[in-house]
Amino acid sequence: MPSDLAADLAADLERRILDAIRRGASMEDIADLRPSRAGGPEEAIRALKDGNARFFSGHASRPEADANQRRAQIMGQTPFAAVLACSDSRVPVEIVFDQGLGDLFVVRVAGNVVGESGLGTLEYATRHLDVHLIVVMGHEGCGAVSSALLPDEILAEEPEHLRRLIARIQPSVRDLPPIRDKKARLREAVLNNVRYQVAYLREQSVIRDAEARGQLRVIGAFYEIGSGAVDFLTEEEDLRP
């Protein structure tokens, strides 16, 4: 979307919100003025790709919401995508995709693994928020995935719940082909963990049914901390563990 068109749309939304406030509109009425920014899975993917391009090229729009725009979101939310990302402090999801308040529904856990609470959260986004996209995003230099590559005797020294989390990653890295370059090996491990988590999500009935009826797609992504660029895994061949 050209920047001038985006500015015109934002100005029009601001005008309509102000008009609604002057008329004494309810919070529900104001919330209804803010539509989802993507009408389907392909538009959602394009919005994230475009936003990341702005971010890594140094042209991020930093879409901050003013007081009236925040007020429009009090009674409801219309995120167009859900993102399962790592808790790593170097991976701020909304900033990486140059998205604003209310655009993304984000779940963050070390190693971007699917646990019971994360799955329930994504099922909520699918069933009640009608998101058009679920993205499982790994990243360069992931410590949780790196830990999953360690020998069992070293992992035995970690706390119980951390060991359980790492155990959810280990199946994805157990049969990696020999790769001498450590950085390349970790990248492949992170990517395969993403593929495993995507495959697991796609097997869950709520998400599987939503994919089948065309409501959403489940894809993978890899964030390069150094460049700021996100590589998207969208094709079946790319997503196969």
mmCIF file of C-alpha atoms in Angstrom:
data_model
loop_
_atom_site.group_PDB
_atom_site.id
_atom_site.type_symbol
_atom_site.label_atom_id
_atom_site.label_comp_id
_atom_site.label_asym_id
_atom_site.label_seq_id
_atom_site.Cartn_x
_atom_site.Cartn_y
_atom_site.Cartn_z
ATOM 1 C CA MET A 1 0.000 0.000 0.000
ATOM 2 C CA PRO A 2 1.566 3.344 -1.033
ATOM 3 C CA SER A 3 2.400 5.570 1.916
ATOM 4 C CA ASP A 4 0.094 8.399 0.763
ATOM 5 C CA LEU A 5 -2.869 6.008 0.476
ATOM 6 C CA ALA A 6 -2.112 4.565 3.912
ATOM 7 C CA ALA A 7 -1.993 8.098 5.336
ATOM 8 C CA ASP A 8 -5.327 8.953 3.695
ATOM 9 C CA LEU A 9 -6.962 5.831 5.148
ATOM 10 C CA ALA A 10 -5.567 6.576 8.608
ATOM 11 C CA ALA A 11 -6.824 10.166 8.417
ATOM 12 C CA ASP A 12 -10.263 8.975 7.338
ATOM 13 C CA LEU A 13 -10.424 6.511 10.237
ATOM 14 C CA GLU A 14 -9.413 9.271 12.653
ATOM 15 C CA ARG A 15 -12.144 11.557 11.291
ATOM 16 C CA ARG A 16 -14.825 8.881 11.619
ATOM 17 C CA ILE A 17 -13.762 8.070 15.193
ATOM 18 C CA LEU A 18 -13.876 11.747 16.177
ATOM 19 C CA ASP A 19 -17.311 12.113 14.586
ATOM 20 C CA ALA A 20 -18.539 9.053 16.482
ATOM 21 C CA ILE A 21 -17.220 10.430 19.774
ATOM 22 C CA ARG A 22 -18.957 13.777 19.196
ATOM 23 C CA ARG A 23 -22.226 11.933 18.563
ATOM 24 C CA GLY A 24 -21.838 10.106 21.885
ATOM 25 C CA ALA A 25 -21.319 6.720 20.249
ATOM 26 C CA SER A 26 -20.862 3.698 22.499
ATOM 27 C CA MET A 27 -17.521 1.893 22.841
ATOM 28 C CA GLU A 28 -18.993 -0.947 20.775
ATOM 29 C CA ASP A 29 -19.845 1.473 17.956
ATOM 30 C CA ILE A 30 -16.379 2.986 18.038
ATOM 31 C CA ALA A 31 -14.736 -0.462 18.037
ATOM 32 C CA ASP A 32 -16.715 -1.420 14.932
ATOM 33 C CA LEU A 33 -15.070 1.439 13.023
ATOM 34 C CA ARG A 34 -11.697 -0.313 13.062
ATOM 35 C CA PRO A 35 -11.766 -3.173 10.538
ATOM 36 C CA SER A 36 -9.197 -5.931 10.172
ATOM 37 C CA ARG A 37 -6.349 -4.875 7.894
ATOM 38 C CA ALA A 38 -6.392 -8.098 5.857
ATOM 39 C CA GLY A 39 -9.313 -9.821 4.211
ATOM 40 C CA GLY A 40 -7.810 -13.290 3.884
ATOM 41 C CA PRO A 41 -4.685 -15.427 4.337
ATOM 42 C CA GLU A 42 -2.827 -14.149 1.275
ATOM 43 C CA GLU A 43 -3.457 -10.514 2.210
ATOM 44 C CA ALA A 44 -2.250 -11.272 5.730
ATOM 45 C CA ILE A 45 0.992 -12.771 4.421
ATOM 46 C CA ARG A 46 1.494 -9.769 2.141
ATOM 47 C CA ALA A 47 0.909 -7.346 5.025
ATOM 48 C CA LEU A 48 3.594 -9.068 7.121
ATOM 49 C CA LYS A 49 6.050 -9.235 4.222
ATOM 50 C CA ASP A 50 5.541 -5.569 3.412
ATOM 51 C CA GLY A 51 5.869 -4.574 7.060
ATOM 52 C CA ASN A 52 9.088 -6.534 7.496
ATOM 53 C CA ALA A 53 10.474 -5.000 4.296
ATOM 54 C CA ARG A 54 9.850 -1.555 5.764
ATOM 55 C CA PHE A 55 11.564 -2.612 9.001
ATOM 56 C CA PHE A 56 14.760 -4.122 7.608
ATOM 57 C CA SER A 57 15.160 -1.390 4.975
ATOM 58 C CA GLY A 58 15.006 1.346 7.590
ATOM 59 C CA HIS A 59 11.635 2.745 6.481
ATOM 60 C CA ALA A 60 9.400 1.468 9.292
ATOM 61 C CA SER A 61 6.207 3.464 9.716
ATOM 62 C CA ARG A 62 6.071 2.829 13.483
ATOM 63 C CA PRO A 63 2.242 2.771 13.469
ATOM 64 C CA GLU A 64 1.533 4.178 16.920
ATOM 65 C CA ALA A 65 -2.128 4.636 17.886
ATOM 66 C CA ASP A 66 -3.297 7.948 19.262
ATOM 67 C CA ALA A 67 -5.828 8.253 22.088
ATOM 68 C CA ASN A 68 -8.874 8.017 19.825
ATOM 69 C CA GLN A 69 -7.548 5.022 17.942
ATOM 70 C CA ARG A 70 -6.809 3.264 21.226
ATOM 71 C CA ARG A 71 -10.338 4.073 22.356
ATOM 72 C CA ALA A 72 -11.668 2.343 19.255
ATOM 73 C CA GLN A 73 -10.124 -0.903 20.470
ATOM 74 C CA ILE A 74 -11.473 -0.905 24.021
ATOM 75 C CA MET A 75 -14.453 -3.150 23.316
ATOM 76 C CA GLY A 76 -12.909 -5.474 20.777
ATOM 77 C CA GLN A 77 -9.911 -6.445 18.704
ATOM 78 C CA THR A 78 -9.442 -7.357 15.052
ATOM 79 C CA PRO A 79 -5.959 -8.855 14.615
ATOM 80 C CA PHE A 80 -5.393 -10.246 11.137
ATOM 81 C CA ALA A 81 -2.660 -12.718 12.156
ATOM 82 C CA ALA A 82 -1.453 -14.714 15.150
ATOM 83 C CA VAL A 83 2.264 -15.242 15.669
ATOM 84 C CA LEU A 84 3.904 -17.935 17.803
ATOM 85 C CA ALA A 85 7.376 -16.544 18.440
ATOM 86 C CA CYS A 86 10.294 -17.021 20.808
ATOM 87 C CA SER A 87 10.460 -15.022 24.033
ATOM 88 C CA ASP A 88 13.956 -13.841 23.084
ATOM 89 C CA SER A 89 14.252 -10.115 23.839
ATOM 90 C CA ARG A 90 15.814 -9.544 20.413
ATOM 91 C CA VAL A 91 12.633 -10.639 18.615
ATOM 92 C CA PRO A 92 9.995 -7.910 19.157
ATOM 93 C CA VAL A 93 7.284 -9.240 16.875
ATOM 94 C CA GLU A 94 5.211 -6.093 16.219
ATOM 95 C CA ILE A 95 8.360 -4.071 15.512
ATOM 96 C CA VAL A 96 9.838 -6.721 13.199
ATOM 97 C CA PHE A 97 6.626 -6.699 11.118
ATOM 98 C CA ASP A 98 6.026 -2.945 11.534
ATOM 99 C CA GLN A 99 2.494 -3.461 12.815
ATOM 100 C CA GLY A 100 0.459 -1.407 15.243
ATOM 101 C CA LEU A 101 -1.772 -1.978 18.249
ATOM 102 C CA GLY A 102 -4.468 -4.533 17.550
ATOM 103 C CA ASP A 103 -2.902 -5.932 14.366
ATOM 104 C CA LEU A 104 -1.194 -9.066 15.707
ATOM 105 C CA PHE A 105 -2.178 -11.660 18.301
ATOM 106 C CA VAL A 106 1.164 -12.789 19.714
ATOM 107 C CA VAL A 107 2.158 -15.860 21.740
ATOM 108 C CA ARG A 108 5.767 -15.916 22.919
ATOM 109 C CA VAL A 109 7.549 -18.833 24.563
ATOM 110 C CA ALA A 110 11.193 -19.904 24.523
ATOM 111 C CA GLY A 111 11.875 -21.927 21.400
ATOM 112 C CA ASN A 112 8.469 -21.003 19.905
ATOM 113 C CA VAL A 113 7.131 -24.420 20.907
ATOM 114 C CA VAL A 114 3.466 -25.377 21.092
ATOM 115 C CA GLY A 115 2.394 -26.195 24.644
ATOM 116 C CA GLU A 116 -1.070 -26.572 26.115
ATOM 117 C CA SER A 117 -1.543 -22.895 26.984
ATOM 118 C CA GLY A 118 -0.096 -21.732 23.671
ATOM 119 C CA LEU A 119 -2.340 -24.072 21.718
ATOM 120 C CA GLY A 120 -5.384 -22.895 23.642
ATOM 121 C CA THR A 121 -4.427 -19.294 22.920
ATOM 122 C CA LEU A 122 -4.097 -19.957 19.195
ATOM 123 C CA GLU A 123 -7.391 -21.864 19.189
ATOM 124 C CA TYR A 124 -8.998 -18.801 20.778
ATOM 125 C CA ALA A 125 -7.529 -16.580 18.055
ATOM 126 C CA THR A 126 -8.825 -18.955 15.399
ATOM 127 C CA ARG A 127 -12.308 -19.548 16.799
ATOM 128 C CA HIS A 128 -13.154 -16.156 18.316
ATOM 129 C CA LEU A 129 -10.969 -13.591 16.549
ATOM 130 C CA ASP A 130 -11.123 -15.090 13.043
ATOM 131 C CA VAL A 131 -7.443 -14.491 12.330
ATOM 132 C CA HIS A 132 -6.424 -15.227 8.754
ATOM 133 C CA LEU A 133 -2.920 -16.465 9.468
ATOM 134 C CA ILE A 134 -0.860 -18.292 12.081
ATOM 135 C CA VAL A 135 2.901 -17.827 11.810
ATOM 136 C CA VAL A 136 5.400 -19.922 13.757
ATOM 137 C CA MET A 137 8.557 -17.808 13.778
ATOM 138 C CA GLY A 138 11.984 -19.046 14.839
ATOM 139 C CA HIS A 139 15.066 -16.876 14.849
ATOM 140 C CA GLU A 140 18.809 -16.750 14.387
ATOM 141 C CA GLY A 141 20.834 -17.899 17.377
ATOM 142 C CA CYS A 142 17.920 -19.369 19.354
ATOM 143 C CA GLY A 143 19.175 -20.447 22.780
ATOM 144 C CA ALA A 144 16.346 -22.914 23.406
ATOM 145 C CA VAL A 145 16.987 -24.758 20.144
ATOM 146 C CA SER A 146 20.719 -24.659 20.796
ATOM 147 C CA SER A 147 20.066 -26.310 24.175
ATOM 148 C CA ALA A 148 18.100 -29.079 22.477
ATOM 149 C CA LEU A 149 21.293 -30.017 20.629
ATOM 150 C CA LEU A 150 23.246 -30.557 23.851
ATOM 151 C CA PRO A 151 24.017 -34.004 25.333
ATOM 152 C CA ASP A 152 21.506 -35.394 27.818
ATOM 153 C CA GLU A 153 24.005 -35.317 30.678
ATOM 154 C CA ILE A 154 24.333 -31.557 30.354
ATOM 155 C CA LEU A 155 20.567 -31.013 30.053
ATOM 156 C CA ALA A 156 20.063 -33.085 33.196
ATOM 157 C CA GLU A 157 21.489 -30.161 35.171
ATOM 158 C CA GLU A 158 18.704 -27.815 34.049
ATOM 159 C CA PRO A 159 15.489 -27.186 36.054
ATOM 160 C CA GLU A 160 12.632 -29.629 35.527
ATOM 161 C CA HIS A 161 10.246 -27.370 33.623
ATOM 162 C CA LEU A 162 13.002 -26.078 31.368
ATOM 163 C CA ARG A 163 13.932 -29.676 30.545
ATOM 164 C CA ARG A 164 10.314 -30.358 29.611
ATOM 165 C CA LEU A 165 10.279 -27.361 27.292
ATOM 166 C CA ILE A 166 13.515 -28.440 25.612
ATOM 167 C CA ALA A 167 12.084 -31.946 25.234
ATOM 168 C CA ARG A 168 9.410 -30.496 22.955
ATOM 169 C CA ILE A 169 12.170 -29.285 20.623
ATOM 170 C CA GLN A 170 14.420 -32.355 20.667
ATOM 171 C CA PRO A 171 12.420 -34.505 18.193
ATOM 172 C CA SER A 172 12.884 -31.857 15.522
ATOM 173 C CA VAL A 173 16.691 -31.815 15.839
ATOM 174 C CA ARG A 174 17.394 -35.484 16.620
ATOM 175 C CA ASP A 175 18.022 -36.627 13.036
ATOM 176 C CA LEU A 176 19.644 -33.570 11.506
ATOM 177 C CA PRO A 177 22.195 -34.362 8.783
ATOM 178 C CA PRO A 178 25.851 -33.740 9.712
ATOM 179 C CA ILE A 179 26.659 -30.032 9.316
ATOM 180 C CA ARG A 180 30.152 -28.919 10.340
ATOM 181 C CA ASP A 181 29.439 -25.187 10.378
ATOM 182 C CA LYS A 182 27.881 -24.493 13.790
ATOM 183 C CA LYS A 183 25.913 -21.445 12.652
ATOM 184 C CA ALA A 184 24.480 -23.295 9.651
ATOM 185 C CA ARG A 185 23.657 -26.304 11.844
ATOM 186 C CA LEU A 186 21.761 -24.147 14.332
ATOM 187 C CA ARG A 187 19.870 -22.400 11.545
ATOM 188 C CA GLU A 188 18.759 -25.757 10.161
ATOM 189 C CA ALA A 189 17.767 -26.889 13.649
ATOM 190 C CA VAL A 190 15.683 -23.745 14.183
ATOM 191 C CA LEU A 191 14.006 -24.164 10.795
ATOM 192 C CA ASN A 192 13.172 -27.801 11.437
ATOM 193 C CA ASN A 193 11.744 -26.912 14.849
ATOM 194 C CA VAL A 194 9.524 -24.359 13.107
ATOM 195 C CA ARG A 195 8.388 -27.046 10.673
ATOM 196 C CA TYR A 196 7.590 -29.457 13.506
ATOM 197 C CA GLN A 197 5.545 -26.883 15.381
ATOM 198 C CA VAL A 198 3.653 -25.946 12.205
ATOM 199 C CA ALA A 199 2.902 -29.615 11.516
ATOM 200 C CA TYR A 200 1.652 -30.105 15.062
ATOM 201 C CA LEU A 201 -0.638 -27.083 14.886
ATOM 202 C CA ARG A 202 -2.078 -28.210 11.561
ATOM 203 C CA GLU A 203 -3.075 -31.524 13.135
ATOM 204 C CA GLN A 204 -5.241 -29.856 15.807
ATOM 205 C CA SER A 205 -8.936 -29.997 14.960
ATOM 206 C CA VAL A 206 -9.845 -26.314 15.434
ATOM 207 C CA ILE A 207 -6.932 -25.117 13.312
ATOM 208 C CA ARG A 208 -7.186 -27.983 10.805
ATOM 209 C CA ASP A 209 -10.857 -27.231 10.172
ATOM 210 C CA ALA A 210 -10.197 -23.496 9.806
ATOM 211 C CA GLU A 211 -7.512 -24.244 7.208
ATOM 212 C CA ALA A 212 -9.836 -26.629 5.382
ATOM 213 C CA ARG A 213 -12.549 -23.982 4.993
ATOM 214 C CA GLY A 214 -10.044 -21.357 3.862
ATOM 215 C CA GLN A 215 -10.280 -19.112 6.928
ATOM 216 C CA LEU A 216 -6.556 -19.213 7.615
ATOM 217 C CA ARG A 217 -3.180 -20.629 6.713
ATOM 218 C CA VAL A 218 -0.449 -21.871 9.031
ATOM 219 C CA ILE A 219 3.054 -20.995 7.854
ATOM 220 C CA GLY A 220 6.588 -20.750 9.205
ATOM 221 C CA ALA A 221 9.170 -17.990 9.340
ATOM 222 C CA PHE A 222 12.807 -17.412 10.281
ATOM 223 C CA TYR A 223 13.995 -14.061 11.606
ATOM 224 C CA GLU A 224 17.600 -13.023 11.011
ATOM 225 C CA ILE A 225 18.565 -10.779 13.901
ATOM 226 C CA GLY A 226 21.569 -9.353 12.075
ATOM 227 C CA SER A 227 19.763 -8.195 8.939
ATOM 228 C CA GLY A 228 16.267 -7.731 10.365
ATOM 229 C CA ALA A 229 14.824 -9.768 7.503
ATOM 230 C CA VAL A 230 12.244 -12.537 7.865
ATOM 231 C CA ASP A 231 12.314 -15.558 5.557
ATOM 232 C CA PHE A 232 8.815 -16.986 5.090
ATOM 233 C CA LEU A 233 8.093 -20.698 4.726
ATOM 234 C CA THR A 234 4.821 -20.836 2.811
ATOM 235 C CA GLU A 235 5.073 -23.757 0.404
ATOM 236 C CA GLU A 236 4.365 -27.340 1.423
ATOM 237 C CA GLU A 237 7.868 -28.396 0.454
ATOM 238 C CA ASP A 238 9.345 -25.714 2.712
ATOM 239 C CA LEU A 239 7.095 -26.729 5.615
ATOM 240 C CA ARG A 240 7.719 -30.476 5.526
ATOM 241 C CA PRO A 241 9.721 -31.548 8.620
#
